[in-house]
Amino acid sequence: MEALIPVINKLQDVFNTVGADIIQLPQIAVVGTQSSGKSSVLEALVGRDLLPRGTGVVTRRPLILQLVHVDPEDRRKTSEENGVDGEEWGKFLHTKNKIYTDFDEIRLEIEAETERVSGNNKGITDEPIHLKIFSPHVVNLTLVDLPGITKVPVGDQPKDIEVQIKDLIVKHISNPNSIILAVTAANTDMATSEALKVAREVDPDGRRTLAVVTKLDLMDAGTDAMDVLMGRVIPVKLGLIGVVNRSQLDINNKKSVADAIRDEYAFLQKKYPSLASRNGTKYLARTLNRLLMHHIRDCLPELKTRINVLAAQYQSLLSSYGEPVEDQSSTLLQLITKFAAEYCHTIEGTAKYIETTELCGGARICYIFHETFGRTLESVDPLGGLTTIDVLTAIRNATGPRPALFVPEVSFELLVKRQVKRLEEPSLRCVELVHEEMQRIIQHCSNYSTQELLRFPKLHDAIVEVVTSLLRKRLPVTNEMVHNLVAIELAYINTKHPDFADACGLMNNNIEEQRRNRMRELPSSVPRDKAAGGGFQGDQDVGTGNWRGMLKKGEEGVGGDKSMLQTSNPGSPQRGHAVNLLDVPVPVSRKLSSREQRDCEVIERLIKSYFLIVRKNIQDSVPKAVMHFLVNHVKDSLQSELVGQLYKAGLLDDLLTESEDMAQRRNEAADMLKALQKASQVIAEIRETHLW
């Protein structure tokens, strides 16, 4: 199991090559306040002085510190290959293959790299420094040194330095694959430990937290840390380990870490003999190594799944970017053909990418035809906008100067045409809605079906322009046809239509039945021929299927109609006033006579009957016309139109020019995919060697 940590280090190296942190690898995040002894703990684990020191915020960038244990045999081999003179050395990611054997030089490089990115105003940044230490005196560990928690900005520090540092710390310790090393000084109150407080925010159960108590030798006289080290004050599930750091005087006097560890052991044996074996820097290193190995083992299954999922995603992304263009003619023709096919498939409902959130393509066109257009037509009232006065006026205007014996046919045609004309506007609106949907399909194909077009923005724009132009050309043709469909209905009012003749016969029977009922209700002293309303001479020639006859039978005789339509006539001759022949009678509201009521009722019934016939025809013929003149025509001619407009030698270079960042994104995706595949191989090797 010891080999698991080098495997994680190898994975870290793999992802460092592409500068990505999309995979959260197991590591130990070191958290503590300023001057809590955090840097001293890390140096004790390394065994060398290598971290910058000073007042205020010294650690201003996360330092990812990988400790690699090197066996003597491997050390000699590595030294010969790299020309290293010494048993310990370090390497930075940002300096590539440069090897540092002088740890003072490592410290100076950390300071220089920190100022290069963070500046010299004590500000912080979340861009990490990667440092790898090779030594026979270390255990395999991966640690992240984070900036110390502070409360008050000092000097030229930003005013929100506390918030910046806390956000940076939380970002790293929120990683569920990390172990939190919370460092607290023994000469402070553990109940107010900022490190434990921030650790508890992301790890409330303490399953990932290990506490380290520093400065055991600096506690007040007469006190000790026995209760703290026994876990009686702050219980932490992973444990609590006490250490003794070098004092500032020791550091100034160049006291080595090895000497400090010996003195630490002597102090623990003297002060805490019963706890000496479970405290100290060496025990801390072994504990961290053990915890990290077990944590890595627990994280590997999820890590493997995450890597495989990301590899599949980047493979798909790389495929969408496509390969660099070699044969321009073939590529252009392929893209045009694919777009045209996807456009047609979207209309037919056989597209590869089907929308699940809303209707699109052919489904929306079907909805427009049968729901939007159909319901709109059904909502049109056959007698809408037509008043009784309009009907009576039309009847009188159609009779000219002679009084009407029966309702003239011209009045029916005049009124029914007026109503049928109202069907033209919703029909043209149906064409407009289908045209808009055909336009939307272009964007749908660009977004979901042919992502390769995004590589070539000029080709994409050219295809959109060609299809838009084709749709624009078909719109007036389709509108003209729909207009003609309504005009055809207006051109000839077919009163011999089978459905209309049936309606006339039914209404004729109803009126005849009403006449018989009235005759039965008359007193016996009234002659039947008088009650019939004068008996028109032409009654015997009227058939039940003739609409004129039906109207004629429903009329009263001239002699029997005592009240005609009353009008206000300010110019009518009256005693003492002259007559103005230019005055026009204006109808006023009054009760209609029985004959007027019958005339209006008959005309309205006929208009409604004929209107429903025409509406049914329009509801059926308009979608057919739209499909033929617009939808099917565009489908059939789209590819030939695109090829004719775009497949030209002079346009190839311009149309197939990639967007500026496409090549860069393709290279980044390829590098990331390669890193993920390599990481997958590393994990596969773990399974083969039975480390997992």
XYZ file of C-alpha atoms in Angstrom:
692
model
C 0.000 0.000 0.000
C 2.990 2.300 0.489
C 3.238 2.614 -3.281
C -0.183 4.317 -3.510
C 1.209 7.757 -2.632
C 3.802 7.737 -5.464
C 0.946 6.766 -7.780
C -0.986 9.872 -6.703
C 2.180 11.915 -7.198
C 2.414 10.468 -10.691
C -1.208 11.451 -11.368
C -0.444 14.933 -10.056
C 2.461 15.156 -12.496
C 0.206 14.030 -15.348
C -2.337 16.773 -14.713
C 0.345 19.360 -14.008
C 1.521 18.967 -17.608
C -1.782 20.378 -18.835
C -2.120 22.903 -16.015
C -5.512 21.569 -14.984
C -7.103 20.922 -11.604
C -10.274 19.258 -12.886
C -9.401 16.150 -10.858
C -9.358 16.569 -7.080
C -6.538 14.287 -5.972
C -6.055 13.101 -2.373
C -3.721 15.434 -0.474
C -3.134 16.984 2.951
C -4.135 20.647 3.331
C -2.287 22.460 6.129
C -4.388 25.141 7.873
C -3.410 27.476 10.719
C -3.222 31.052 11.865
C -0.182 33.226 11.350
C 2.676 32.326 13.718
C 0.965 29.108 14.790
C 4.049 27.127 13.788
C 2.606 25.871 10.505
C 5.808 26.405 8.493
C 7.900 24.798 11.223
C 5.731 21.662 11.098
C 6.201 21.390 7.327
C 9.974 21.914 7.574
C 10.142 19.282 10.272
C 8.380 16.824 7.963
C 10.835 17.647 5.149
C 13.834 17.732 7.479
C 15.246 20.895 5.869
C 14.795 24.689 6.000
C 13.077 25.583 2.722
C 10.098 27.894 3.433
C 10.184 31.703 3.468
C 9.966 33.299 6.895
C 9.081 36.738 8.177
C 6.296 38.814 9.712
C 2.747 39.145 8.373
C 1.456 36.975 5.524
C 4.495 35.093 4.238
C 2.703 32.261 2.405
C 0.727 34.151 -0.241
C 0.263 31.333 -2.745
C -0.703 27.705 -2.105
C 2.436 25.547 -2.089
C 1.763 21.975 -3.247
C 4.639 20.075 -1.653
C 5.211 16.511 -2.826
C 7.609 14.505 -0.635
C 9.110 11.506 -2.453
C 11.031 8.906 -0.516
C 14.107 7.802 -2.461
C 15.888 4.522 -1.651
C 19.713 4.573 -1.686
C 19.881 2.451 -4.858
C 17.342 4.618 -6.668
C 19.112 7.738 -5.403
C 22.429 6.696 -6.969
C 20.721 5.856 -10.259
C 18.791 9.146 -10.330
C 21.902 11.117 -9.360
C 23.822 9.626 -12.284
C 20.999 10.288 -14.767
C 20.360 13.890 -13.671
C 23.858 14.814 -12.615
C 22.742 15.435 -9.036
C 25.476 15.758 -6.455
C 23.767 14.982 -3.131
C 21.189 12.754 -1.545
C 18.375 15.358 -1.455
C 17.119 17.658 -4.178
C 14.054 19.553 -5.302
C 12.250 20.385 -8.563
C 9.717 23.113 -9.380
C 7.045 22.644 -12.022
C 7.488 26.156 -13.378
C 11.263 25.746 -13.882
C 10.737 22.504 -15.840
C 13.697 20.153 -15.424
C 15.947 22.383 -13.332
C 17.192 20.576 -10.193
C 17.887 22.358 -6.906
C 20.256 20.814 -4.384
C 20.657 23.979 -2.315
C 17.565 24.408 -0.145
C 18.343 28.091 0.420
C 18.002 28.482 -3.327
C 14.648 26.686 -3.157
C 13.459 29.196 -0.550
C 14.570 32.139 -2.692
C 12.807 30.653 -5.738
C 9.561 30.326 -3.733
C 9.815 33.994 -2.726
C 10.596 35.102 -6.289
C 7.778 33.053 -7.824
C 5.341 34.346 -5.196
C 6.170 37.982 -5.978
C 6.083 37.315 -9.724
C 2.417 36.335 -9.589
C 1.107 37.918 -6.369
C 3.108 41.134 -6.493
C 4.977 42.667 -3.580
C 2.011 44.244 -1.787
C 1.316 41.229 0.450
C -1.699 40.249 -1.680
C -2.589 36.595 -2.206
C -3.521 34.449 -5.212
C -4.918 30.933 -5.638
C -2.440 29.931 -8.366
C -0.294 27.254 -6.682
C 3.456 26.659 -6.692
C 4.364 23.019 -7.306
C 7.480 21.745 -5.521
C 8.705 18.171 -5.371
C 11.321 17.113 -2.784
C 13.300 13.874 -3.231
C 14.992 12.561 -0.097
C 15.754 9.298 1.728
C 14.707 10.986 4.998
C 11.069 11.708 4.121
C 7.947 9.602 3.868
C 5.729 9.801 0.798
C 3.317 12.679 1.325
C 1.481 15.337 -0.655
C 0.920 18.511 1.385
C -0.613 21.870 0.526
C 0.724 24.824 2.533
C -1.985 27.509 2.632
C -1.726 31.160 3.730
C -2.060 31.697 7.482
C -5.420 32.909 8.789
C -5.322 36.595 9.712
C -7.845 39.051 11.102
C -6.415 42.539 10.614
C -4.700 43.806 7.443
C -1.157 45.004 8.109
C 0.769 47.566 6.081
C -0.360 47.679 2.477
C -2.354 44.458 2.659
C -5.833 44.575 1.038
C -8.617 45.534 3.438
C -10.449 42.293 2.722
C -7.363 40.119 3.252
C -9.229 38.071 5.887
C -12.011 37.179 3.438
C -9.549 36.430 0.623
C -7.515 34.053 2.775
C -10.564 32.285 4.169
C -12.061 31.785 0.688
C -8.760 30.354 -0.536
C -8.509 27.974 2.426
C -12.128 26.815 2.093
C -11.636 26.179 -1.615
C -8.832 23.689 -0.885
C -10.216 21.985 2.212
C -13.660 21.595 0.604
C -12.096 18.965 -1.642
C -13.660 15.746 -0.283
C -10.465 13.892 -1.212
C -8.307 16.043 1.078
C -7.198 15.534 4.682
C -7.235 18.710 6.814
C -4.183 19.253 9.030
C -5.356 21.890 11.538
C -2.372 23.509 13.300
C -2.944 25.266 16.647
C -0.419 26.622 19.174
C -0.547 25.032 22.657
C -0.231 28.421 24.360
C -3.621 29.529 22.963
C -7.141 28.477 23.904
C -8.099 25.428 21.829
C -11.772 26.374 22.066
C -11.035 29.499 19.986
C -8.823 27.780 17.417
C -9.452 29.395 14.017
C -7.961 26.384 12.223
C -10.369 23.937 13.867
C -13.252 26.354 13.341
C -12.744 26.646 9.572
C -12.109 22.884 9.323
C -15.401 22.175 11.059
C -17.274 24.341 8.529
C -16.462 21.911 5.696
C -15.959 18.772 7.783
C -18.548 18.980 10.580
C -18.075 15.334 11.598
C -14.295 15.679 11.740
C -13.788 12.584 9.568
C -11.085 14.304 7.509
C -9.461 16.458 10.219
C -6.214 15.785 12.095
C -5.206 18.358 14.741
C -1.582 19.301 15.477
C -0.698 21.161 18.693
C 2.554 23.124 18.374
C 4.771 24.970 20.884
C 4.249 22.501 23.725
C 7.388 23.914 25.347
C 6.012 27.469 25.499
C 3.025 26.872 27.762
C 2.661 28.921 30.951
C 4.449 27.619 34.007
C 2.320 25.248 36.022
C 0.180 24.220 33.035
C 0.417 21.383 30.584
C -1.350 20.073 27.476
C -2.290 16.674 28.903
C -6.053 17.187 28.567
C -5.648 18.588 25.063
C -3.384 15.746 23.883
C -5.761 13.181 25.392
C -8.612 14.657 23.312
C -10.631 15.767 26.325
C -10.907 19.406 25.244
C -11.546 19.183 21.487
C -12.284 15.645 20.255
C -10.984 15.035 16.711
C -11.731 11.691 15.034
C -8.421 11.331 13.184
C -6.492 12.206 16.304
C -4.472 15.000 17.902
C -0.654 15.079 17.885
C 1.621 17.451 19.803
C 5.003 18.690 18.499
C 7.784 21.019 19.635
C 9.002 23.577 17.103
C 12.291 25.371 16.787
C 12.204 28.798 18.358
C 13.167 31.906 16.414
C 16.453 31.896 18.357
C 17.099 28.313 17.218
C 16.449 29.325 13.620
C 18.734 32.351 13.930
C 21.448 30.112 15.391
C 21.048 27.707 12.443
C 19.912 24.836 14.595
C 19.271 21.883 12.276
C 15.927 20.132 12.029
C 17.555 16.832 13.049
C 18.845 18.377 16.280
C 15.432 19.922 16.922
C 13.755 16.505 16.537
C 16.176 14.978 19.075
C 15.444 17.778 21.540
C 11.725 17.344 20.896
C 11.960 13.642 21.790
C 13.809 14.446 25.006
C 11.197 17.050 25.957
C 8.289 14.672 25.393
C 9.972 11.907 27.404
C 10.473 14.310 30.287
C 7.178 16.233 30.211
C 4.737 13.687 28.779
C 6.346 10.259 29.201
C 3.082 8.338 28.840
C 2.257 10.138 25.566
C 5.746 10.432 24.072
C 5.280 7.484 21.693
C 2.101 9.011 20.224
C 3.409 12.552 19.725
C 6.307 14.279 18.046
C 7.314 15.030 14.461
C 8.304 11.468 13.517
C 5.003 10.070 14.749
C 3.185 12.864 12.893
C 4.975 11.931 9.638
C 4.108 8.243 9.997
C 0.504 9.052 10.885
C 0.075 11.355 7.928
C 1.596 8.734 5.632
C -0.779 6.058 6.944
C -3.855 8.283 6.796
C -3.040 9.437 3.298
C -2.545 5.874 2.038
C -5.872 4.722 3.453
C -7.571 7.846 2.146
C -6.131 7.271 -1.330
C -7.337 3.676 -1.283
C -10.858 4.837 -0.384
C -10.841 7.562 -3.049
C -9.500 5.509 -5.965
C -12.804 3.945 -7.158
C -14.495 7.336 -7.428
C -11.318 8.808 -8.906
C -11.252 6.136 -11.592
C -14.904 6.792 -12.492
C -14.304 10.538 -12.638
C -11.302 10.121 -14.942
C -13.225 7.805 -17.295
C -16.190 10.194 -17.484
C -13.925 13.164 -18.221
C -12.051 11.172 -20.864
C -15.327 10.419 -22.651
C -16.380 14.075 -22.445
C -13.098 15.354 -23.860
C -13.180 12.709 -26.591
C -16.598 13.985 -27.625
C -15.408 17.593 -27.407
C -12.363 16.839 -29.547
C -14.559 15.096 -32.104
C -16.784 18.163 -32.309
C -13.745 20.316 -33.065
C -12.886 18.028 -35.978
C -9.589 17.340 -37.656
C -7.595 20.035 -39.474
C -8.922 20.523 -43.009
C -6.897 18.793 -45.708
C -9.304 18.451 -48.659
C -11.298 21.693 -48.734
C -13.695 20.698 -51.526
C -14.614 17.420 -49.865
C -14.984 19.058 -46.439
C -17.242 21.823 -47.744
C -19.465 19.420 -49.663
C -19.680 17.129 -46.633
C -20.701 19.965 -44.295
C -23.303 21.288 -46.749
C -24.772 17.827 -47.274
C -24.889 17.124 -43.555
C -26.599 20.425 -42.782
C -29.207 19.910 -45.500
C -29.866 16.359 -44.278
C -30.213 17.457 -40.665
C -32.543 20.279 -41.684
C -34.810 17.838 -43.510
C -34.590 15.264 -40.691
C -35.662 17.922 -38.171
C -38.768 18.634 -40.252
C -39.534 14.934 -40.673
C -38.922 14.138 -36.984
C -36.011 11.755 -37.648
C -33.186 14.021 -36.405
C -30.438 12.539 -34.236
C -30.836 15.269 -31.615
C -34.485 15.542 -30.575
C -35.631 18.389 -28.347
C -37.294 17.344 -25.099
C -38.115 20.773 -23.669
C -40.240 22.198 -26.495
C -41.758 21.365 -29.871
C -39.562 22.079 -32.865
C -39.347 21.356 -36.562
C -42.095 19.251 -38.099
C -43.818 18.768 -34.752
C -44.256 22.513 -34.306
C -45.480 22.890 -37.905
C -48.080 20.179 -37.207
C -49.083 22.038 -34.046
C -49.449 25.280 -36.027
C -51.675 23.589 -38.620
C -54.007 21.657 -36.344
C -53.926 23.556 -33.071
C -53.063 27.198 -33.658
C -54.591 27.644 -37.138
C -57.433 25.168 -36.580
C -58.544 26.717 -33.303
C -58.262 30.223 -34.727
C -60.588 29.336 -37.604
C -63.034 27.627 -35.258
C -63.110 30.756 -33.103
C -64.224 32.882 -36.074
C -67.956 33.534 -35.593
C -69.801 32.938 -38.899
C -71.976 35.973 -38.137
C -69.304 38.044 -36.454
C -69.520 41.756 -37.228
C -72.910 41.286 -38.874
C -75.910 43.021 -37.312
C -79.603 42.621 -38.082
C -79.649 46.105 -39.592
C -76.779 45.060 -41.906
C -78.833 42.098 -43.119
C -82.022 44.147 -43.658
C -80.095 46.918 -45.398
C -78.457 44.395 -47.742
C -81.856 42.906 -48.602
C -83.361 46.310 -49.387
C -80.319 47.486 -51.357
C -80.477 44.317 -53.462
C -84.131 44.956 -54.479
C -83.568 48.395 -55.957
C -86.595 50.755 -56.272
C -89.147 47.927 -56.223
C -90.571 46.554 -52.996
C -89.339 42.996 -52.329
C -91.758 40.097 -52.739
C -89.113 37.715 -51.370
C -85.498 37.840 -50.244
C -83.163 38.396 -53.232
C -80.228 35.995 -53.766
C -77.837 38.891 -54.304
C -78.109 39.947 -50.679
C -77.075 36.463 -49.516
C -74.009 36.460 -51.790
C -73.033 39.955 -50.713
C -73.170 39.086 -47.024
C -71.587 35.630 -47.220
C -68.603 36.978 -49.199
C -68.059 39.569 -46.510
C -67.888 36.808 -43.893
C -65.698 34.458 -45.955
C -63.201 37.279 -46.494
C -62.494 37.186 -42.746
C -60.779 33.798 -43.165
C -57.929 35.296 -45.167
C -56.094 36.981 -42.274
C -55.692 33.847 -40.059
C -54.681 31.875 -43.157
C -51.861 34.296 -43.957
C -50.855 34.291 -40.282
C -50.525 30.501 -40.512
C -48.059 30.928 -43.376
C -46.081 33.436 -41.310
C -45.853 31.085 -38.298
C -44.619 28.181 -40.426
C -42.052 30.474 -42.053
C -40.788 31.522 -38.615
C -40.448 27.887 -37.541
C -38.526 27.048 -40.731
C -36.194 29.884 -39.768
C -35.800 28.535 -36.220
C -34.809 25.121 -37.558
C -31.629 26.713 -38.956
C -30.475 27.661 -35.469
C -31.506 24.284 -34.078
C -29.342 22.477 -36.628
C -26.412 24.799 -35.908
C -26.603 24.313 -32.131
C -27.314 20.613 -31.837
C -26.912 18.727 -35.066
C -23.902 20.111 -36.921
C -21.492 21.486 -34.349
C -18.709 21.191 -36.917
C -20.100 24.388 -38.430
C -19.004 26.265 -35.317
C -15.429 25.665 -36.460
C -16.101 27.748 -39.560
C -18.088 30.869 -38.595
C -18.027 32.293 -42.135
C -19.437 29.070 -43.594
C -22.076 29.016 -40.887
C -23.113 32.590 -41.662
C -23.161 31.845 -45.412
C -25.408 28.782 -44.942
C -27.783 30.776 -42.729
C -27.950 33.496 -45.376
C -28.660 31.047 -48.219
C -31.429 29.217 -46.319
C -32.936 32.493 -45.103
C -32.920 33.822 -48.668
C -34.603 30.652 -49.950
C -37.321 30.927 -47.309
C -37.738 34.609 -48.065
C -38.264 33.848 -51.773
C -40.895 31.214 -51.047
C -42.888 33.375 -48.642
C -44.652 35.633 -51.218
C -45.365 32.620 -53.451
C -47.037 30.803 -50.582
C -48.921 33.908 -49.464
C -50.203 34.379 -53.010
C -51.468 30.814 -53.143
C -53.253 31.127 -49.800
C -54.735 34.437 -50.927
C -55.984 32.704 -54.080
C -57.593 29.939 -52.038
C -59.781 32.508 -50.324
C -60.317 34.380 -53.593
C -61.471 31.136 -55.242
C -64.122 30.721 -52.570
C -65.212 34.312 -53.102
C -65.282 33.991 -56.890
C -68.238 31.588 -57.009
C -70.829 31.037 -54.304
C -71.943 27.498 -55.043
C -75.480 27.261 -53.741
C -75.732 23.822 -55.337
C -73.065 22.448 -53.039
C -74.395 19.141 -51.645
C -73.906 20.141 -48.037
C -75.532 23.530 -48.631
C -78.538 22.028 -50.489
C -79.148 19.672 -47.581
C -79.082 22.605 -45.164
C -81.556 24.543 -47.328
C -83.919 21.572 -47.502
C -83.803 21.140 -43.730
C -84.536 24.826 -43.108
C -87.323 24.741 -45.749
C -88.984 21.860 -43.899
C -88.691 23.725 -40.620
C -90.335 26.864 -42.060
C -93.113 24.830 -43.732
C -93.779 23.119 -40.400
C -93.972 26.509 -38.694
C -96.503 27.703 -41.339
C -98.703 24.664 -40.787
C -98.636 25.264 -37.032
C -99.753 28.844 -37.513
C -102.562 27.714 -39.827
C -103.846 25.262 -37.199
C -103.850 28.002 -34.577
C -106.058 30.386 -36.662
C -109.845 30.685 -35.893
C -112.160 28.719 -38.204
C -113.749 31.943 -39.503
C -110.515 33.062 -41.195
C -110.159 31.706 -44.749
C -107.016 29.605 -45.193
C -106.032 31.350 -48.403
C -106.163 34.760 -46.630
C -104.125 33.438 -43.742
C -101.516 32.315 -46.184
C -100.590 35.922 -46.758
C -102.222 36.688 -50.111
C -101.138 33.596 -52.003
C -98.370 34.497 -54.468
C -98.992 33.345 -57.957
C -95.674 31.607 -58.255
C -96.077 29.437 -55.151
C -97.036 26.365 -57.109
C -93.715 26.460 -59.012
C -91.445 26.376 -55.961
C -89.581 23.131 -55.073
C -88.376 22.222 -51.643
C -84.765 22.051 -52.782
C -84.784 25.580 -54.225
C -83.568 28.206 -51.763
C -85.662 30.930 -53.434
C -88.726 28.779 -52.958
C -87.802 28.155 -49.351
C -87.588 31.861 -48.698
C -90.783 32.537 -50.673
C -92.768 30.062 -48.637
C -91.662 31.747 -45.467
C -92.973 35.190 -46.450
C -96.194 36.823 -45.608
C -98.317 38.344 -48.331
C -98.047 41.995 -49.164
C -101.502 42.671 -47.913
C -100.802 40.865 -44.646
C -97.626 42.848 -43.697
C -98.917 45.930 -42.014
C -95.671 47.258 -40.454
C -92.668 48.002 -42.678
C -89.125 48.899 -41.479
C -89.459 52.240 -39.708
C -86.776 54.872 -40.269
C -86.214 58.329 -38.966
C -86.713 60.598 -41.926
C -85.995 64.191 -41.081
C -86.706 65.195 -44.703
C -90.155 63.604 -44.950
C -92.830 66.028 -46.089
C -94.666 67.677 -43.282
C -97.109 70.523 -43.241
C -95.297 73.858 -43.580
C -91.860 72.346 -44.506
C -90.076 71.814 -47.837
C -88.920 68.323 -48.906
C -85.141 67.606 -49.155
C -84.687 64.683 -51.555
C -80.977 64.276 -50.657
C -81.693 63.129 -47.097
C -80.938 59.416 -46.515
C -83.109 57.375 -44.140
C -81.196 56.237 -41.045
C -82.420 53.022 -39.367
C -83.293 53.298 -35.731
C -83.636 50.678 -33.033
C -87.158 49.193 -32.975
C -89.015 45.915 -32.815
C -88.853 44.018 -36.099
C -91.935 42.750 -37.843
C -92.501 39.026 -38.129
C -91.533 39.102 -41.814
C -88.318 41.005 -41.106
C -87.442 38.555 -38.370
C -87.998 35.603 -40.723
C -85.960 37.231 -43.487
C -83.023 37.898 -41.167
C -83.228 34.448 -39.605
C -83.215 32.726 -42.980
C -80.319 34.778 -44.337
C -78.291 34.271 -41.157
C -78.871 30.522 -41.232
C -77.824 30.355 -44.870
C -74.710 32.452 -44.223
C -73.726 30.256 -41.280
C -74.298 27.068 -43.259
C -72.283 28.223 -46.254
C -69.565 29.792 -44.079
C -68.982 26.492 -42.269
C -68.560 24.748 -45.622
C -65.980 27.299 -46.776
C -64.185 27.261 -43.410
C -63.843 23.513 -43.627
C -62.372 23.859 -47.120
C -59.900 26.541 -46.018
C -58.876 24.579 -42.908
C -58.011 21.661 -45.162
C -56.471 23.435 -48.155
C -54.244 26.045 -46.454
C -51.951 23.510 -44.696
C -51.672 21.581 -47.959
C -50.712 24.740 -49.826
C -48.137 25.704 -47.169
C -46.591 22.226 -47.255
C -46.371 22.195 -51.043
C -45.251 25.735 -51.764
C -43.058 26.349 -48.709
C -42.042 23.337 -46.610
C -41.633 20.629 -49.244
C -40.155 23.018 -51.793
C -37.464 24.133 -49.331
C -36.729 20.525 -48.348
C -36.383 19.406 -51.955
C -34.269 22.309 -53.167
C -32.178 23.103 -50.064
C -29.083 21.053 -50.877
C -28.976 22.096 -54.537
C -29.394 25.731 -53.485
C -26.540 25.476 -50.956
C -24.236 23.736 -53.407
C -25.048 26.200 -56.168
C -24.418 29.230 -53.968
C -21.427 28.057 -51.890
C -19.579 25.247 -53.654
C -17.288 27.522 -55.646
C -13.499 27.362 -55.890
C -13.116 31.050 -55.138
C -14.975 30.738 -51.831
C -13.250 27.671 -50.363
C -10.427 29.417 -48.509
C -12.699 32.067 -47.058
C -15.565 29.788 -46.017
C -13.304 27.167 -44.405
C -11.349 29.629 -42.276
C -11.469 28.415 -38.686
C -12.251 30.735 -35.795
C -9.176 32.192 -34.131
C -9.278 30.117 -30.960
C -10.456 26.841 -32.514
C -6.952 25.457 -33.132
C -5.927 26.370 -29.581
C -9.013 24.721 -28.085
C -8.411 21.604 -30.185
C -4.825 21.343 -28.910
C -5.902 21.902 -25.296
C -8.600 19.248 -25.588
C -6.138 16.819 -27.172
C -3.591 17.406 -24.386
C -6.233 16.956 -21.693
C -7.517 13.775 -23.323
C -3.972 12.423 -23.473
C -3.465 13.248 -19.776
C -6.726 11.565 -18.809
C -5.875 8.467 -20.819
C -2.465 8.327 -19.168
C -4.065 8.732 -15.740
C -6.450 5.894 -16.562
C -3.456 3.697 -17.422
C -1.803 4.572 -14.096
C -4.903 3.494 -12.186
C -5.122 0.328 -14.276
C -1.519 -0.479 -13.247
C -2.574 -0.169 -9.600
C -5.200 -2.877 -10.099
C -2.735 -5.115 -11.909
C -0.195 -4.860 -9.069
C -2.951 -5.530 -6.473
C -2.225 -2.275 -4.653
C -5.933 -1.476 -4.687
